[in-house]
Amino acid sequence: MRHSDLFAASRIRLPPGDGLAYFRGTTSGSGIAVEELPSWVPPEIDWSQPSVARIYDYALGGAHNFEVDRQAQDEALKVFPYLSDAAKANRGFLHRAVRFCLDEGIRQFLDLGSGVPTVGNVHEVAQAAEPETRVVYVDHDLVAVSHARSILADNPRAVVLHEDIRAPHQILAHPDTVRLIDFEQPLAVLMVGMLHYVNDAAEPMRLLREYQDRMAPGSYLVASHLTSDLPEMQAAAPFFDDSRNPMTLRSRAEIEALLADFHVVDPGVVFTVQWRPENPPGDRPERSACYAAVGRRH
């Protein structure tokens, strides 16, 4: 998930069902309109709760989401009206950071929490510039993984794993990872919009170090993280407490501490729209809600 992957609300629930239909609006009678699931939905999908991967897809204008996801975003918009802009700012940061890594000679990417594929995926950006670039996507949302597999079916240099980023040993030792990633060479590990889904009990610093230990010197960590420094995000946080993906907001200082083992390149830890922008970031960069940084492995 790209996070796959900024926001999710948790107060909306679908009634139990057999998974053969889903909400697409309302009717004047029962209040429910039911349609057959589209072909891209895996039969085992749990569509009873919103998914951050699908909400992020919706915020970016994608079509791989359910009514429950759209309702979740609409609820979140009531307390955080800049939701879609923040999602797009996060996506823009990802693209700029990928191009930065390519300029630094990186030709392999491990994208943790990649989310539902939308226009401008990592492999599209990277392979357009350097066709030999290899990309391993990781997500635990079945819709994201299923759709990514269909997109990547004819791409021998990109693959998606259905794994949880909090299990690095399974990801790093996966046969497809080993096939595409040479850990003796520098790579970029992407955790864009992901670390706020790793709560303190899951020890985010320990998790980062497990990935860092496999990164050759000269590798890069690309990260963005929702912040507690923004009052609107603090107001939105309770929506996520009971969701599949509860969040832990952190301050800029806390995010800087997580990245302490990396050399953070200029301009440091800044809002996503301020990280090496192609256009002026505007006068309210905090509305992007995420701090972003790129750190180099010593």
Short mmCIF file of C-alpha atoms in Angstrom, two decimals:
data_model
loop_
_atom_site.label_atom_id
_atom_site.label_comp_id
_atom_site.label_asym_id
_atom_site.label_seq_id
_atom_site.Cartn_x
_atom_site.Cartn_y
_atom_site.Cartn_z
CA MET A 1 0.00 0.00 0.00
CA ARG A 2 1.23 3.53 -0.80
CA HIS A 3 0.80 3.59 0.46
CA SER A 4 0.51 3.19 -0.43
CA ASP A 5 -1.97 5.04 1.27
CA LEU A 6 -2.29 8.32 3.12
CA PHE A 7 -5.67 8.21 4.79
CA ALA A 8 -8.47 5.83 5.78
CA ALA A 9 -11.62 6.24 7.86
CA SER A 10 -12.90 3.44 10.00
CA ARG A 11 -16.46 4.26 10.97
CA ILE A 12 -18.09 2.81 7.84
CA ARG A 13 -18.89 -0.89 7.56
CA LEU A 14 -20.49 -2.99 4.87
CA PRO A 15 -22.99 -5.61 6.05
CA PRO A 16 -21.90 -9.26 5.91
CA GLY A 17 -22.16 -10.87 2.49
CA ASP A 18 -20.77 -13.59 0.28
CA GLY A 19 -18.29 -11.32 -1.50
CA LEU A 20 -20.16 -11.49 -4.83
CA ALA A 21 -21.43 -7.94 -4.77
CA TYR A 22 -20.48 -4.54 -3.45
CA PHE A 23 -21.87 -1.04 -2.92
CA ARG A 24 -22.05 1.43 -5.81
CA GLY A 25 -24.41 4.02 -4.35
CA THR A 26 -27.95 3.93 -2.97
CA THR A 27 -31.48 3.21 -4.09
CA SER A 28 -34.66 4.82 -2.84
CA GLY A 29 -35.98 1.49 -1.57
CA SER A 30 -33.44 -0.43 0.48
CA GLY A 31 -30.87 2.34 0.46
CA ILE A 32 -28.41 -0.11 -1.10
CA ALA A 33 -27.43 -0.68 -4.69
CA VAL A 34 -25.61 -3.90 -5.45
CA GLU A 35 -23.48 -4.82 -8.44
CA GLU A 36 -21.39 -7.77 -9.46
CA LEU A 37 -17.77 -7.43 -8.44
CA PRO A 38 -15.58 -6.31 -11.34
CA SER A 39 -13.08 -8.77 -12.77
CA TRP A 40 -10.09 -7.13 -11.06
CA VAL A 41 -11.37 -8.00 -7.56
CA PRO A 42 -9.84 -11.20 -6.11
CA PRO A 43 -12.54 -13.58 -4.82
CA GLU A 44 -10.97 -13.67 -1.35
CA ILE A 45 -10.99 -9.90 -0.89
CA ASP A 46 -12.23 -8.56 2.44
CA TRP A 47 -14.40 -5.64 1.34
CA SER A 48 -16.06 -5.12 4.74
CA GLN A 49 -13.64 -2.32 5.73
CA PRO A 50 -11.99 0.56 3.93
CA SER A 51 -8.46 -0.01 2.70
CA VAL A 52 -5.85 2.73 2.66
CA ALA A 53 -4.50 1.44 -0.66
CA ARG A 54 -7.91 1.78 -2.31
CA ILE A 55 -8.65 5.14 -0.64
CA TYR A 56 -5.35 6.46 -1.93
CA ASP A 57 -6.26 5.16 -5.38
CA TYR A 58 -9.56 7.05 -5.16
CA ALA A 59 -7.82 10.23 -3.97
CA LEU A 60 -5.54 10.06 -7.01
CA GLY A 61 -8.49 9.62 -9.38
CA GLY A 62 -8.15 5.86 -9.83
CA ALA A 63 -10.92 3.32 -10.38
CA HIS A 64 -9.81 0.40 -8.20
CA ASN A 65 -11.82 1.18 -5.08
CA PHE A 66 -15.19 0.33 -3.51
CA GLU A 67 -18.00 2.53 -2.29
CA VAL A 68 -16.86 1.89 1.28
CA ASP A 69 -13.48 3.41 0.38
CA ARG A 70 -15.07 6.42 -1.28
CA GLN A 71 -17.33 6.98 1.72
CA ALA A 72 -14.33 6.73 4.01
CA GLN A 73 -12.51 9.46 2.15
CA ASP A 74 -15.62 11.64 2.09
CA GLU A 75 -15.87 11.32 5.88
CA ALA A 76 -12.20 12.19 6.31
CA LEU A 77 -12.64 15.23 4.07
CA LYS A 78 -14.98 16.73 6.66
CA VAL A 79 -12.07 17.19 9.06
CA PHE A 80 -9.20 17.29 6.56
CA PRO A 81 -10.43 19.06 3.41
CA TYR A 82 -7.03 18.89 1.67
CA LEU A 83 -7.00 15.10 1.45
CA SER A 84 -6.76 14.73 -2.33
CA ASP A 85 -4.17 17.48 -2.62
CA ALA A 86 -2.08 15.81 0.07
CA ALA A 87 -2.27 12.47 -1.75
CA LYS A 88 -1.17 14.08 -5.02
CA ALA A 89 1.66 15.91 -3.25
CA ASN A 90 2.86 12.61 -1.82
CA ARG A 91 2.76 11.04 -5.28
CA GLY A 92 4.69 13.96 -6.73
CA PHE A 93 7.38 13.55 -4.09
CA LEU A 94 7.68 9.86 -5.00
CA HIS A 95 8.28 10.69 -8.66
CA ARG A 96 10.91 13.33 -7.88
CA ALA A 97 12.69 11.04 -5.42
CA VAL A 98 12.78 8.18 -7.94
CA ARG A 99 14.33 10.46 -10.53
CA PHE A 100 16.85 11.68 -7.94
CA CYS A 101 17.85 8.10 -7.18
CA LEU A 102 18.24 7.36 -10.89
CA ASP A 103 20.52 10.39 -11.22
CA GLU A 104 22.58 8.95 -8.35
CA GLY A 105 23.07 5.72 -10.28
CA ILE A 106 20.41 3.59 -8.59
CA ARG A 107 18.98 0.87 -10.87
CA GLN A 108 16.99 -1.24 -8.41
CA PHE A 109 14.05 -0.29 -6.21
CA LEU A 110 12.24 -2.04 -3.35
CA ASP A 111 8.88 -0.28 -3.01
CA LEU A 112 7.32 -1.14 0.37
CA GLY A 113 3.59 -0.49 0.58
CA SER A 114 3.26 0.27 -3.12
CA GLY A 115 -0.55 0.44 -3.17
CA VAL A 116 -2.93 0.14 -6.11
CA PRO A 117 -1.03 0.81 -9.35
CA THR A 118 -1.92 4.13 -10.92
CA VAL A 119 -0.40 6.20 -13.70
CA GLY A 120 3.22 7.00 -12.90
CA ASN A 121 4.20 3.85 -11.02
CA VAL A 122 7.82 3.49 -9.95
CA HIS A 123 8.67 1.07 -12.76
CA GLU A 124 7.10 3.41 -15.34
CA VAL A 125 9.08 6.41 -14.14
CA ALA A 126 12.33 4.48 -13.69
CA GLN A 127 12.24 2.23 -16.76
CA ALA A 128 11.28 5.13 -19.03
CA ALA A 129 14.64 6.68 -18.13
CA GLU A 130 16.65 3.49 -17.58
CA PRO A 131 15.02 0.41 -19.17
CA GLU A 132 17.21 -2.04 -17.22
CA THR A 133 15.93 -0.81 -13.85
CA ARG A 134 14.44 -3.52 -11.63
CA VAL A 135 11.53 -2.96 -9.25
CA VAL A 136 10.06 -5.14 -6.48
CA TYR A 137 6.70 -3.90 -5.20
CA VAL A 138 5.31 -5.04 -1.85
CA ASP A 139 1.77 -4.66 -0.51
CA HIS A 140 -0.68 -6.63 1.63
CA ASP A 141 -3.86 -5.31 -0.02
CA LEU A 142 -5.18 -8.03 -2.35
CA VAL A 143 -6.74 -5.57 -4.80
CA ALA A 144 -3.43 -3.73 -5.11
CA VAL A 145 -1.47 -6.95 -5.59
CA SER A 146 -3.93 -8.50 -8.03
CA HIS A 147 -4.06 -5.44 -10.24
CA ALA A 148 -0.28 -4.96 -10.10
CA ARG A 149 0.27 -8.55 -11.18
CA SER A 150 -1.92 -8.04 -14.24
CA ILE A 151 0.01 -4.89 -15.17
CA LEU A 152 3.42 -6.50 -14.64
CA ALA A 153 2.66 -9.84 -16.31
CA ASP A 154 4.86 -9.04 -19.31
CA ASN A 155 7.54 -7.09 -17.46
CA PRO A 156 10.46 -9.35 -16.48
CA ARG A 157 12.14 -6.59 -14.47
CA ALA A 158 9.26 -5.83 -12.10
CA VAL A 159 7.25 -7.97 -9.70
CA VAL A 160 4.81 -7.54 -6.81
CA LEU A 161 4.83 -9.50 -3.54
CA HIS A 162 1.82 -10.03 -1.30
CA GLU A 163 3.63 -9.43 1.99
CA ASP A 164 3.55 -7.20 5.07
CA ILE A 165 6.36 -4.66 5.30
CA ARG A 166 6.67 -5.48 9.02
CA ALA A 167 8.07 -8.91 8.06
CA PRO A 168 11.33 -7.86 6.36
CA HIS A 169 12.86 -11.35 6.50
CA GLN A 170 10.04 -12.71 4.32
CA ILE A 171 10.41 -9.88 1.82
CA LEU A 172 14.19 -9.83 1.65
CA ALA A 173 14.46 -13.62 1.30
CA HIS A 174 11.56 -13.99 -1.14
CA PRO A 175 12.65 -15.76 -4.37
CA ASP A 176 11.38 -12.91 -6.54
CA THR A 177 13.28 -10.36 -4.47
CA VAL A 178 16.46 -12.41 -4.69
CA ARG A 179 15.94 -12.79 -8.44
CA LEU A 180 15.68 -9.06 -9.11
CA ILE A 181 17.62 -7.33 -6.34
CA ASP A 182 21.40 -7.61 -5.98
CA PHE A 183 22.02 -6.64 -2.37
CA GLU A 184 25.73 -6.23 -3.08
CA GLN A 185 24.85 -3.17 -5.16
CA PRO A 186 23.15 0.07 -4.04
CA LEU A 187 19.37 0.14 -4.18
CA ALA A 188 16.56 2.46 -3.15
CA VAL A 189 14.12 1.32 -0.49
CA LEU A 190 10.87 3.27 -0.76
CA MET A 191 8.67 3.72 2.31
CA VAL A 192 6.46 6.48 0.97
CA GLY A 193 3.42 7.01 3.18
CA MET A 194 4.21 3.84 5.14
CA LEU A 195 5.97 4.42 8.43
CA HIS A 196 2.91 5.99 10.07
CA TYR A 197 1.30 2.52 9.81
CA VAL A 198 4.08 1.10 11.99
CA ASN A 199 3.15 1.87 15.58
CA ASP A 200 5.63 2.22 18.41
CA ALA A 201 4.96 -1.32 19.63
CA ALA A 202 6.17 -2.60 16.25
CA GLU A 203 9.46 -0.73 16.79
CA PRO A 204 9.84 1.31 13.60
CA MET A 205 13.52 2.03 14.30
CA ARG A 206 14.26 -1.70 14.57
CA LEU A 207 12.31 -2.31 11.38
CA LEU A 208 14.28 0.34 9.50
CA ARG A 209 17.54 -1.15 10.70
CA GLU A 210 16.57 -4.60 9.44
CA TYR A 211 16.15 -3.17 5.96
CA GLN A 212 19.21 -0.96 6.35
CA ASP A 213 21.38 -3.97 7.22
CA ARG A 214 20.71 -5.39 3.73
CA MET A 215 21.32 -2.12 1.91
CA ALA A 216 24.77 -1.72 0.37
CA PRO A 217 26.65 1.53 1.05
CA GLY A 218 25.41 4.19 -1.33
CA SER A 219 21.82 2.96 -1.12
CA TYR A 220 18.95 5.34 -0.42
CA LEU A 221 15.88 5.31 1.80
CA VAL A 222 12.96 7.35 0.44
CA ALA A 223 10.31 8.06 3.07
CA SER A 224 7.28 10.20 3.79
CA HIS A 225 5.31 10.24 7.03
CA LEU A 226 2.06 11.87 8.16
CA THR A 227 2.71 14.40 10.88
CA SER A 228 1.19 15.21 14.24
CA ASP A 229 2.38 18.81 13.81
CA LEU A 230 -0.72 19.63 11.77
CA PRO A 231 -3.92 20.29 13.79
CA GLU A 232 -6.13 18.96 10.97
CA MET A 233 -4.32 15.64 11.05
CA GLN A 234 -4.74 15.42 14.79
CA ALA A 235 -8.47 15.95 14.28
CA ALA A 236 -8.59 13.26 11.59
CA ALA A 237 -6.60 10.66 13.54
CA PRO A 238 -9.60 9.26 15.54
CA PHE A 239 -11.19 8.13 12.26
CA PHE A 240 -8.44 5.57 11.88
CA ASP A 241 -8.42 3.97 15.31
CA ASP A 242 -10.59 0.99 14.38
CA SER A 243 -9.54 0.61 10.76
CA ARG A 244 -7.45 -2.12 9.19
CA ASN A 245 -4.60 0.39 9.10
CA PRO A 246 -4.54 2.56 12.25
CA MET A 247 -1.98 5.33 12.14
CA THR A 248 0.66 6.68 14.48
CA LEU A 249 1.25 10.34 13.72
CA ARG A 250 4.70 11.67 14.54
CA SER A 251 6.28 15.09 14.82
CA ARG A 252 9.07 16.33 12.61
CA ALA A 253 11.56 15.71 15.42
CA GLU A 254 10.34 12.12 15.83
CA ILE A 255 10.61 11.51 12.09
CA GLU A 256 14.12 12.94 12.05
CA ALA A 257 15.01 10.56 14.89
CA LEU A 258 13.77 7.58 12.85
CA LEU A 259 16.17 8.57 10.06
CA ALA A 260 19.14 9.15 12.35
CA ASP A 261 21.15 6.24 10.91
CA PHE A 262 20.99 7.71 7.39
CA HIS A 263 22.64 10.79 5.92
CA VAL A 264 19.60 12.86 4.99
CA VAL A 265 20.27 14.74 1.76
CA ASP A 266 19.24 18.36 1.18
CA PRO A 267 16.75 19.86 1.84
CA GLY A 268 16.36 17.56 4.86
CA VAL A 269 13.04 16.60 6.41
CA VAL A 270 10.46 18.92 4.84
CA PHE A 271 6.85 18.81 3.69
CA THR A 272 6.43 16.74 0.53
CA VAL A 273 5.78 19.78 -1.68
CA GLN A 274 9.04 21.34 -0.44
CA TRP A 275 11.28 18.40 -1.37
CA ARG A 276 13.15 19.58 -4.49
CA PRO A 277 9.97 20.95 -6.08
CA GLU A 278 9.65 21.48 -9.81
CA ASN A 279 7.21 24.34 -9.18
CA PRO A 280 6.83 26.77 -6.27
CA PRO A 281 5.21 24.86 -3.36
CA GLY A 282 2.76 27.62 -2.48
CA ASP A 283 2.26 29.46 0.78
CA ARG A 284 0.65 26.58 2.75
CA PRO A 285 3.06 23.64 2.36
CA GLU A 286 1.84 22.15 5.64
CA ARG A 287 -1.43 21.20 3.94
CA SER A 288 0.46 18.37 2.26
CA ALA A 289 0.35 16.77 5.73
CA CYS A 290 3.44 14.60 5.18
CA TYR A 291 7.07 15.18 5.92
CA ALA A 292 9.40 13.72 3.31
CA ALA A 293 13.09 12.87 3.20
CA VAL A 294 15.69 10.90 1.29
CA GLY A 295 18.52 9.37 3.30
CA ARG A 296 21.76 7.84 2.05
CA ARG A 297 23.14 4.67 3.58
CA HIS A 298 26.63 5.31 4.94
#
